[in-house]
PDB file of C-alpha atoms and ligand atoms in Angstrom:
ATOM      1  CA  UNK M  65       0.000   0.000   0.000  1.00  0.00           C
ATOM      2  CA  UNK M  66       0.995   3.618  -0.401  1.00  0.00           C
ATOM      3  CA  UNK M  67       0.749   6.205   2.351  1.00  0.00           C
ATOM      4  CA  UNK M  68      -2.901   7.043   1.625  1.00  0.00           C
ATOM      5  CA  UNK M  69      -4.187   4.127  -0.485  1.00  0.00           C
ATOM      6  CA  UNK M  70      -4.649   0.637   0.927  1.00  0.00           C
ATOM      7  CA  UNK M  71      -4.486  -1.350  -2.329  1.00  0.00           C
ATOM      8  CA  UNK M  72      -1.698  -3.791  -3.155  1.00  0.00           C
ATOM      9  CA  UNK M  73       0.351  -3.385  -6.358  1.00  0.00           C
ATOM     10  CA  UNK M  74      -1.830  -4.650  -9.208  1.00  0.00           C
ATOM     11  CA  UNK M  75      -5.106  -3.926  -7.394  1.00  0.00           C
ATOM     12  CA  UNK M  76      -5.630  -0.701  -9.351  1.00  0.00           C
ATOM     13  CA  UNK M  77      -6.267  -0.519 -13.102  1.00  0.00           C
ATOM     14  CA  UNK M  78      -4.118   1.603 -15.409  1.00  0.00           C
ATOM     15  CA  UNK M  79      -7.161   3.852 -16.006  1.00  0.00           C
ATOM     16  CA  UNK M  80      -8.791   5.537 -13.069  1.00  0.00           C
ATOM     17  CA  UNK M  81     -11.883   7.709 -12.719  1.00  0.00           C
ATOM     18  CA  UNK M  82     -11.347  10.252  -9.962  1.00  0.00           C
ATOM     19  CA  UNK M  83     -14.515  11.645  -8.363  1.00  0.00           C
ATOM     20  CA  UNK M  84     -13.982  13.943  -5.380  1.00  0.00           C
ATOM     21  CA  UNK M  85     -16.607  12.232  -3.249  1.00  0.00           C
ATOM     22  CA  UNK M  86     -15.762   8.689  -2.037  1.00  0.00           C
ATOM     23  CA  UNK M  87     -19.490   7.855  -1.855  1.00  0.00           C
ATOM     24  CA  UNK M  88     -19.768   8.770  -5.521  1.00  0.00           C
ATOM     25  CA  UNK M  89     -16.884   6.352  -6.188  1.00  0.00           C
ATOM     26  CA  UNK M  90     -18.960   3.663  -4.452  1.00  0.00           C
ATOM     27  CA  UNK M  91     -22.095   4.607  -6.418  1.00  0.00           C
ATOM     28  CA  UNK M  92     -20.169   4.451  -9.704  1.00  0.00           C
ATOM     29  CA  UNK M  93     -18.642   1.072  -8.827  1.00  0.00           C
ATOM     30  CA  UNK M  94     -22.007  -0.389  -7.797  1.00  0.00           C
ATOM     31  CA  UNK M  95     -24.000   1.160 -10.655  1.00  0.00           C
ATOM     32  CA  UNK M  96     -21.673   0.835 -13.629  1.00  0.00           C
ATOM     33  CA  UNK M  97     -18.812  -1.621 -12.999  1.00  0.00           C
ATOM     34  CA  UNK M  98     -18.989  -5.399 -13.064  1.00  0.00           C
ATOM     35  CA  UNK M  99     -17.259  -7.465 -10.369  1.00  0.00           C
ATOM     36  CA  UNK M 100     -16.201  -4.315  -8.507  1.00  0.00           C
ATOM     37  CA  UNK M 101     -13.903  -4.887  -5.529  1.00  0.00           C
ATOM     38  CA  UNK M 102     -13.068  -2.255  -2.929  1.00  0.00           C
ATOM     39  CA  UNK M 103      -9.257  -2.026  -2.633  1.00  0.00           C
ATOM     40  CA  UNK M 104      -8.984   0.832  -0.136  1.00  0.00           C
ATOM     41  CA  UNK M 105     -10.919   2.336   2.750  1.00  0.00           C
ATOM     42  CA  UNK M 106      -8.030   4.362   4.181  1.00  0.00           C
ATOM     43  CA  UNK M 107      -9.442   7.594   5.659  1.00  0.00           C
ATOM     44  CA  UNK M 108     -12.796   6.623   4.161  1.00  0.00           C
ATOM     45  CA  UNK M 109     -11.469   7.597   0.721  1.00  0.00           C
ATOM     46  CA  UNK M 110     -12.908   4.565  -1.073  1.00  0.00           C
ATOM     47  CA  UNK M 111     -11.413   3.028  -4.227  1.00  0.00           C
ATOM     48  CA  UNK M 112     -12.805   0.207  -6.384  1.00  0.00           C
ATOM     49  CA  UNK M 113     -11.637  -1.842  -9.354  1.00  0.00           C
ATOM     50  CA  UNK M 114     -14.014  -3.620 -11.704  1.00  0.00           C
ATOM     51  CA  UNK M 115     -14.706  -3.900 -15.401  1.00  0.00           C
ATOM     52  CA  UNK M 116     -16.577  -1.688 -17.827  1.00  0.00           C
ATOM     53  CA  UNK M 117     -17.408  -3.326 -21.172  1.00  0.00           C
ATOM     54  CA  UNK M 118     -14.879  -6.016 -20.306  1.00  0.00           C
ATOM     55  CA  UNK M 119     -11.997  -3.591 -19.605  1.00  0.00           C
ATOM     56  CA  UNK M 120     -10.443  -3.079 -16.179  1.00  0.00           C
ATOM     57  CA  UNK M 121     -11.187   0.351 -14.692  1.00  0.00           C
ATOM     58  CA  UNK M 122     -10.741   1.762 -11.194  1.00  0.00           C
ATOM     59  CA  UNK M 123     -12.633   4.551  -9.506  1.00  0.00           C
ATOM     60  CA  UNK M 124     -10.934   6.339  -6.623  1.00  0.00           C
ATOM     61  CA  UNK M 125     -12.221   9.155  -4.402  1.00  0.00           C
ATOM     62  CA  UNK M 126      -9.837  12.118  -4.431  1.00  0.00           C
ATOM     63  CA  UNK M 127     -11.337  14.318  -1.704  1.00  0.00           C
ATOM     64  CA  UNK M 128     -12.019  18.018  -2.082  1.00  0.00           C
ATOM     65  CA  UNK M 129      -9.432  20.575  -3.098  1.00  0.00           C
ATOM     66  CA  UNK M 130      -5.988  20.472  -4.626  1.00  0.00           C
ATOM     67  CA  UNK M 131      -3.948  19.278  -1.624  1.00  0.00           C
ATOM     68  CA  UNK M 132      -6.120  16.168  -1.334  1.00  0.00           C
ATOM     69  CA  UNK M 133      -6.415  15.523  -5.089  1.00  0.00           C
ATOM     70  CA  UNK M 134      -2.615  15.901  -5.382  1.00  0.00           C
ATOM     71  CA  UNK M 135      -1.992  13.138  -2.889  1.00  0.00           C
ATOM     72  CA  UNK M 136      -4.184  10.596  -4.686  1.00  0.00           C
ATOM     73  CA  UNK M 137      -2.982  11.567  -8.170  1.00  0.00           C
ATOM     74  CA  UNK M 138       0.665  11.336  -7.084  1.00  0.00           C
ATOM     75  CA  UNK M 139       0.297   7.942  -5.405  1.00  0.00           C
ATOM     76  CA  UNK M 140      -1.851   6.413  -8.167  1.00  0.00           C
ATOM     77  CA  UNK M 141       0.721   7.312 -10.813  1.00  0.00           C
ATOM     78  CA  UNK M 142       3.915   6.737  -8.868  1.00  0.00           C
ATOM     79  CA  UNK M 143       2.980   3.798  -6.636  1.00  0.00           C
ATOM     80  CA  UNK M 144       0.357   1.975  -8.727  1.00  0.00           C
ATOM     81  CA  UNK M 145       1.558   2.613 -12.294  1.00  0.00           C
ATOM     82  CA  UNK M 146      -1.664   4.384 -13.295  1.00  0.00           C
ATOM     83  CA  UNK M 147      -1.428   5.770 -16.829  1.00  0.00           C
ATOM     84  CA  UNK M 148      -4.566   7.888 -17.130  1.00  0.00           C
ATOM     85  CA  UNK M 149      -6.744   9.728 -14.636  1.00  0.00           C
ATOM     86  CA  UNK M 150     -10.101  11.220 -15.517  1.00  0.00           C
ATOM     87  CA  UNK M 151     -11.570  13.512 -12.906  1.00  0.00           C
ATOM     88  CA  UNK M 152     -15.347  13.507 -12.887  1.00  0.00           C
ATOM     89  CA  UNK M 153     -17.057  16.063 -10.721  1.00  0.00           C
ATOM     90  CA  UNK M 154     -19.345  19.005 -10.357  1.00  0.00           C
ATOM     91  CA  UNK M 155     -18.727  22.677 -11.032  1.00  0.00           C
ATOM     92  CA  UNK M 156     -20.265  26.094 -10.657  1.00  0.00           C
ATOM     93  CA  UNK M 157     -20.849  27.734 -14.034  1.00  0.00           C
ATOM     94  CA  UNK M 158     -19.666  31.230 -14.880  1.00  0.00           C
ATOM     95  CA  UNK M 159     -20.557  31.343 -18.592  1.00  0.00           C
ATOM     96  CA  UNK M 160     -24.080  32.676 -19.091  1.00  0.00           C
ATOM     97  CA  UNK M 161     -24.824  30.211 -21.896  1.00  0.00           C
ATOM     98  CA  UNK M 162     -24.258  27.208 -19.611  1.00  0.00           C
ATOM     99  CA  UNK M 163     -27.179  25.589 -17.795  1.00  0.00           C
ATOM    100  CA  UNK M 164     -27.568  23.169 -14.892  1.00  0.00           C
ATOM    101  CA  UNK M 165     -26.737  19.631 -15.993  1.00  0.00           C
ATOM    102  CA  UNK M 166     -24.496  20.692 -18.888  1.00  0.00           C
ATOM    103  CA  UNK M 167     -21.294  18.667 -19.290  1.00  0.00           C
ATOM    104  CA  UNK M 168     -17.902  20.363 -19.659  1.00  0.00           C
ATOM    105  CA  UNK M 169     -14.470  19.010 -20.623  1.00  0.00           C
ATOM    106  CA  UNK M 170     -11.714  21.224 -19.227  1.00  0.00           C
ATOM    107  CA  UNK M 171      -9.084  21.947 -21.869  1.00  0.00           C
ATOM    108  CA  UNK M 172      -7.054  23.940 -19.377  1.00  0.00           C
ATOM    109  CA  UNK M 173      -7.215  25.008 -15.774  1.00  0.00           C
ATOM    110  CA  UNK M 174      -6.398  28.448 -14.402  1.00  0.00           C
ATOM    111  CA  UNK M 175      -5.858  28.452 -10.659  1.00  0.00           C
ATOM    112  CA  UNK M 176      -5.557  30.725  -7.645  1.00  0.00           C
ATOM    113  CA  UNK M 177      -3.698  27.943  -5.820  1.00  0.00           C
ATOM    114  CA  UNK M 178      -0.173  28.638  -4.679  1.00  0.00           C
ATOM    115  CA  UNK M 179       0.952  25.064  -5.373  1.00  0.00           C
ATOM    116  CA  UNK M 180       2.350  25.738  -8.840  1.00  0.00           C
ATOM    117  CA  UNK M 181       3.805  29.108  -7.870  1.00  0.00           C
ATOM    118  CA  UNK M 182       5.766  27.268  -5.207  1.00  0.00           C
ATOM    119  CA  UNK M 183       6.700  24.559  -7.732  1.00  0.00           C
ATOM    120  CA  UNK M 184       8.232  27.110 -10.112  1.00  0.00           C
ATOM    121  CA  UNK M 185       9.555  29.533  -7.499  1.00  0.00           C
ATOM    122  CA  UNK M 186       7.027  32.175  -8.592  1.00  0.00           C
ATOM    123  CA  UNK M 187       8.974  32.633 -11.830  1.00  0.00           C
ATOM    124  CA  UNK M 188       6.525  30.951 -14.245  1.00  0.00           C
ATOM    125  CA  UNK M 189       2.716  30.843 -14.442  1.00  0.00           C
ATOM    126  CA  UNK M 190       2.561  27.189 -15.511  1.00  0.00           C
ATOM    127  CA  UNK M 191      -0.501  26.362 -17.654  1.00  0.00           C
ATOM    128  CA  UNK M 192      -2.091  23.068 -16.538  1.00  0.00           C
ATOM    129  CA  UNK M 193      -3.771  21.460 -19.570  1.00  0.00           C
ATOM    130  CA  UNK M 194      -5.685  18.305 -20.420  1.00  0.00           C
ATOM    131  CA  UNK M 195      -4.121  15.454 -22.374  1.00  0.00           C
ATOM    132  CA  UNK M 196      -5.195  16.141 -25.946  1.00  0.00           C
ATOM    133  CA  UNK M 197      -5.765  12.475 -26.815  1.00  0.00           C
ATOM    134  CA  UNK M 198      -8.101  11.971 -23.842  1.00  0.00           C
ATOM    135  CA  UNK M 199      -9.883  15.247 -24.580  1.00  0.00           C
ATOM    136  CA  UNK M 200     -10.445  14.292 -28.208  1.00  0.00           C
ATOM    137  CA  UNK M 201     -11.736  10.857 -27.167  1.00  0.00           C
ATOM    138  CA  UNK M 202     -14.114  12.415 -24.631  1.00  0.00           C
ATOM    139  CA  UNK M 203     -15.584  14.673 -27.312  1.00  0.00           C
ATOM    140  CA  UNK M 204     -15.991  11.725 -29.718  1.00  0.00           C
ATOM    141  CA  UNK M 205     -17.528   9.552 -26.995  1.00  0.00           C
ATOM    142  CA  UNK M 206     -19.953  12.303 -25.905  1.00  0.00           C
ATOM    143  CA  UNK M 207     -21.050  12.804 -29.511  1.00  0.00           C
ATOM    144  CA  UNK M 208     -21.566   9.054 -29.946  1.00  0.00           C
ATOM    145  CA  UNK M 209     -23.623   8.964 -26.724  1.00  0.00           C
ATOM    146  CA  UNK M 210     -25.691  11.970 -27.827  1.00  0.00           C
ATOM    147  CA  UNK M 211     -24.599  14.101 -24.862  1.00  0.00           C
ATOM    148  CA  UNK M 212     -23.588  17.678 -25.749  1.00  0.00           C
ATOM    149  CA  UNK M 213     -20.162  18.497 -24.279  1.00  0.00           C
ATOM    150  CA  UNK M 214     -18.659  21.967 -23.989  1.00  0.00           C
ATOM    151  CA  UNK M 215     -14.843  22.208 -24.205  1.00  0.00           C
ATOM    152  CA  UNK M 216     -13.116  25.180 -22.620  1.00  0.00           C
ATOM    153  CA  UNK M 217     -11.001  26.535 -19.770  1.00  0.00           C
ATOM    154  CA  UNK M 218     -12.055  26.426 -16.130  1.00  0.00           C
ATOM    155  CA  UNK M 219     -10.826  27.783 -12.793  1.00  0.00           C
ATOM    156  CA  UNK M 220      -9.525  25.459 -10.074  1.00  0.00           C
ATOM    157  CA  UNK M 221     -10.132  27.490  -6.913  1.00  0.00           C
ATOM    158  CA  UNK M 222      -8.745  26.865  -3.444  1.00  0.00           C
ATOM    159  CA  UNK M 223     -11.855  28.217  -1.739  1.00  0.00           C
ATOM    160  CA  UNK M 224     -15.454  27.130  -2.362  1.00  0.00           C
ATOM    161  CA  UNK M 225     -16.781  30.303  -0.717  1.00  0.00           C
ATOM    162  CA  UNK M 226     -15.286  33.494  -2.119  1.00  0.00           C
ATOM    163  CA  UNK M 227     -15.269  37.148  -1.038  1.00  0.00           C
ATOM    164  CA  UNK M 228     -14.212  38.137  -4.536  1.00  0.00           C
ATOM    165  CA  UNK M 229     -17.075  37.497  -6.992  1.00  0.00           C
ATOM    166  CA  UNK M 230     -15.562  40.304  -9.078  1.00  0.00           C
ATOM    167  CA  UNK M 231     -12.661  37.970  -9.911  1.00  0.00           C
ATOM    168  CA  UNK M 232     -15.148  35.401 -11.185  1.00  0.00           C
ATOM    169  CA  UNK M 233     -16.709  38.108 -13.380  1.00  0.00           C
ATOM    170  CA  UNK M 234     -13.274  38.919 -14.841  1.00  0.00           C
ATOM    171  CA  UNK M 235     -12.512  35.260 -15.482  1.00  0.00           C
ATOM    172  CA  UNK M 236     -15.856  34.871 -17.262  1.00  0.00           C
ATOM    173  CA  UNK M 237     -14.851  37.854 -19.446  1.00  0.00           C
ATOM    174  CA  UNK M 238     -11.761  35.833 -20.413  1.00  0.00           C
ATOM    175  CA  UNK M 239     -13.778  32.776 -21.429  1.00  0.00           C
ATOM    176  CA  UNK M 240     -13.456  30.731 -18.243  1.00  0.00           C
ATOM    177  CA  UNK M 241     -16.525  28.482 -18.220  1.00  0.00           C
ATOM    178  CA  UNK M 242     -16.803  27.288 -14.638  1.00  0.00           C
ATOM    179  CA  UNK M 243     -15.197  26.827 -11.224  1.00  0.00           C
ATOM    180  CA  UNK M 244     -14.199  23.621  -9.449  1.00  0.00           C
ATOM    181  CA  UNK M 245     -11.406  22.775  -7.016  1.00  0.00           C
ATOM    182  CA  UNK M 246      -9.065  20.003  -8.243  1.00  0.00           C
ATOM    183  CA  UNK M 247      -8.234  20.056 -11.953  1.00  0.00           C
ATOM    184  CA  UNK M 248      -5.092  22.234 -11.973  1.00  0.00           C
ATOM    185  CA  UNK M 249      -3.283  19.995  -9.502  1.00  0.00           C
ATOM    186  CA  UNK M 250      -4.338  16.792 -11.285  1.00  0.00           C
ATOM    187  CA  UNK M 251      -3.193  18.124 -14.668  1.00  0.00           C
ATOM    188  CA  UNK M 252       0.112  19.335 -13.264  1.00  0.00           C
ATOM    189  CA  UNK M 253       0.989  16.133 -11.410  1.00  0.00           C
ATOM    190  CA  UNK M 254      -0.016  13.916 -14.332  1.00  0.00           C
ATOM    191  CA  UNK M 255       2.230  15.976 -16.640  1.00  0.00           C
ATOM    192  CA  UNK M 256       5.100  15.831 -14.161  1.00  0.00           C
ATOM    193  CA  UNK M 257       5.016  12.032 -13.909  1.00  0.00           C
ATOM    194  CA  UNK M 258       4.184  11.168 -17.515  1.00  0.00           C
ATOM    195  CA  UNK M 259       0.506  10.230 -17.166  1.00  0.00           C
ATOM    196  CA  UNK M 260      -2.561  11.475 -19.029  1.00  0.00           C
ATOM    197  CA  UNK M 261      -5.269  13.514 -17.356  1.00  0.00           C
ATOM    198  CA  UNK M 262      -8.655  14.977 -18.189  1.00  0.00           C
ATOM    199  CA  UNK M 263     -11.395  16.675 -16.191  1.00  0.00           C
ATOM    200  CA  UNK M 264     -15.071  16.200 -17.089  1.00  0.00           C
ATOM    201  CA  UNK M 265     -17.624  18.160 -15.083  1.00  0.00           C
ATOM    202  CA  UNK M 266     -21.363  18.527 -14.700  1.00  0.00           C
ATOM    203  CA  UNK M 267     -22.733  21.997 -13.951  1.00  0.00           C
ATOM    204  CA  UNK M 268     -24.331  21.578 -10.496  1.00  0.00           C
ATOM    205  CA  UNK M 269     -24.820  25.279  -9.821  1.00  0.00           C
ATOM    206  CA  UNK M 270     -24.713  28.565 -11.702  1.00  0.00           C
ATOM    207  CA  UNK M 271     -22.620  31.009  -9.723  1.00  0.00           C
ATOM    208  CA  UNK M 272     -23.817  34.145 -11.509  1.00  0.00           C
ATOM    209  CA  UNK M 273     -27.490  33.185 -11.673  1.00  0.00           C
ATOM    210  CA  UNK M 274     -27.640  31.694  -8.172  1.00  0.00           C
ATOM    211  CA  UNK M 275     -29.178  28.410  -9.390  1.00  0.00           C
ATOM    212  CA  UNK M 276     -28.490  24.898  -8.071  1.00  0.00           C
ATOM    213  CA  UNK M 277     -29.495  21.389  -9.159  1.00  0.00           C
ATOM    214  CA  UNK M 278     -31.863  19.304  -7.104  1.00  0.00           C
ATOM    215  CA  UNK M 279     -30.926  15.701  -6.340  1.00  0.00           C
ATOM    216  CA  UNK M 280     -32.915  14.184  -9.240  1.00  0.00           C
ATOM    217  CA  UNK M 281     -31.159  16.508 -11.704  1.00  0.00           C
ATOM    218  CA  UNK M 282     -27.797  15.609 -10.154  1.00  0.00           C
ATOM    219  CA  UNK M 283     -28.228  11.881 -10.616  1.00  0.00           C
ATOM    220  CA  UNK M 284     -29.264  12.132 -14.259  1.00  0.00           C
ATOM    221  CA  UNK M 285     -26.551  14.680 -15.071  1.00  0.00           C
ATOM    222  CA  UNK M 286     -23.875  12.676 -13.324  1.00  0.00           C
ATOM    223  CA  UNK M 287     -24.934   9.497 -15.115  1.00  0.00           C
ATOM    224  CA  UNK M 288     -24.188  11.081 -18.503  1.00  0.00           C
ATOM    225  CA  UNK M 289     -20.808  12.316 -17.283  1.00  0.00           C
ATOM    226  CA  UNK M 290     -19.824   8.956 -15.784  1.00  0.00           C
ATOM    227  CA  UNK M 291     -20.653   7.148 -19.025  1.00  0.00           C
ATOM    228  CA  UNK M 292     -18.514   9.627 -20.977  1.00  0.00           C
ATOM    229  CA  UNK M 293     -15.680   9.138 -18.462  1.00  0.00           C
ATOM    230  CA  UNK M 294     -15.850   5.341 -18.590  1.00  0.00           C
ATOM    231  CA  UNK M 295     -16.020   5.105 -22.390  1.00  0.00           C
ATOM    232  CA  UNK M 296     -13.171   7.626 -22.665  1.00  0.00           C
ATOM    233  CA  UNK M 297     -11.053   5.656 -20.196  1.00  0.00           C
ATOM    234  CA  UNK M 298     -11.262   2.455 -22.232  1.00  0.00           C
ATOM    235  CA  UNK M 299     -11.225   4.027 -25.744  1.00  0.00           C
TER     236      UNK M 299
HETATM  237  N1  ADE K 518     -18.130  22.595  -7.418  1.00  0.00           N
HETATM  238  C1  ADE K 518     -19.451  22.662  -7.640  1.00  0.00           C
HETATM  239  N2  ADE K 518     -19.879  23.917  -7.540  1.00  0.00           N
HETATM  240  C2  ADE K 518     -18.795  24.666  -7.232  1.00  0.00           C
HETATM  241  C3  ADE K 518     -18.601  26.028  -6.973  1.00  0.00           C
HETATM  242  N3  ADE K 518     -19.618  26.883  -7.025  1.00  0.00           N
HETATM  243  N4  ADE K 518     -17.368  26.459  -6.658  1.00  0.00           N
HETATM  244  C4  ADE K 518     -16.352  25.580  -6.604  1.00  0.00           C
HETATM  245  N5  ADE K 518     -16.481  24.291  -6.822  1.00  0.00           N
HETATM  246  C5  ADE K 518     -17.686  23.825  -7.148  1.00  0.00           C
END
């Protein structure tokens, strides 16, 4: 096992879906995977391996925020030989033409996190980006499934609650579609250790319009996103 994951070497597939919420990892394993086995319960951050359309896939909770997501991404790649990680999660929309339930693929991730400033001594504003091959597959898969998918940049924020909505307005002016809290770290760590990464999100709330999904909308929206993530992982 690694420091934060209880699985043995070989317990985790080369392709991993990475939801923030460990209970969503469980729901995905139970709802979509065949023969799913739980390989870790360390800190309640559940991880499962099973098969999707006959291919081995794992789904691992990452927790909320970049420090937590960094830990799981780092250990999956470096300790378990994971080759591709696909974050699936929710986001708050900034773009006025996005609606609740819409699915987004994050081509790149701006961030207010200090993690990459520390990494590059404050000398470079590193641009965390998706793996192009995974992004292209996700778009093809979404089209084949009949689910519209919007590709664009997002913000990975350190704080869920902000005192600076004006910054969100400025980011929207620069084409940033939505806000979540993990993608920049996942993209950066995957790049650093030679793995592929992508973030696929469902709009769960609209920050500018003050709207939020109810639970029925969440389940249906997340089902579309999970199917895109799984088909992309095995493509
Ligand atoms: N994830 C879902 N909604 C979010 C929001 N409004 N801000 C940050 N992360 C989110």
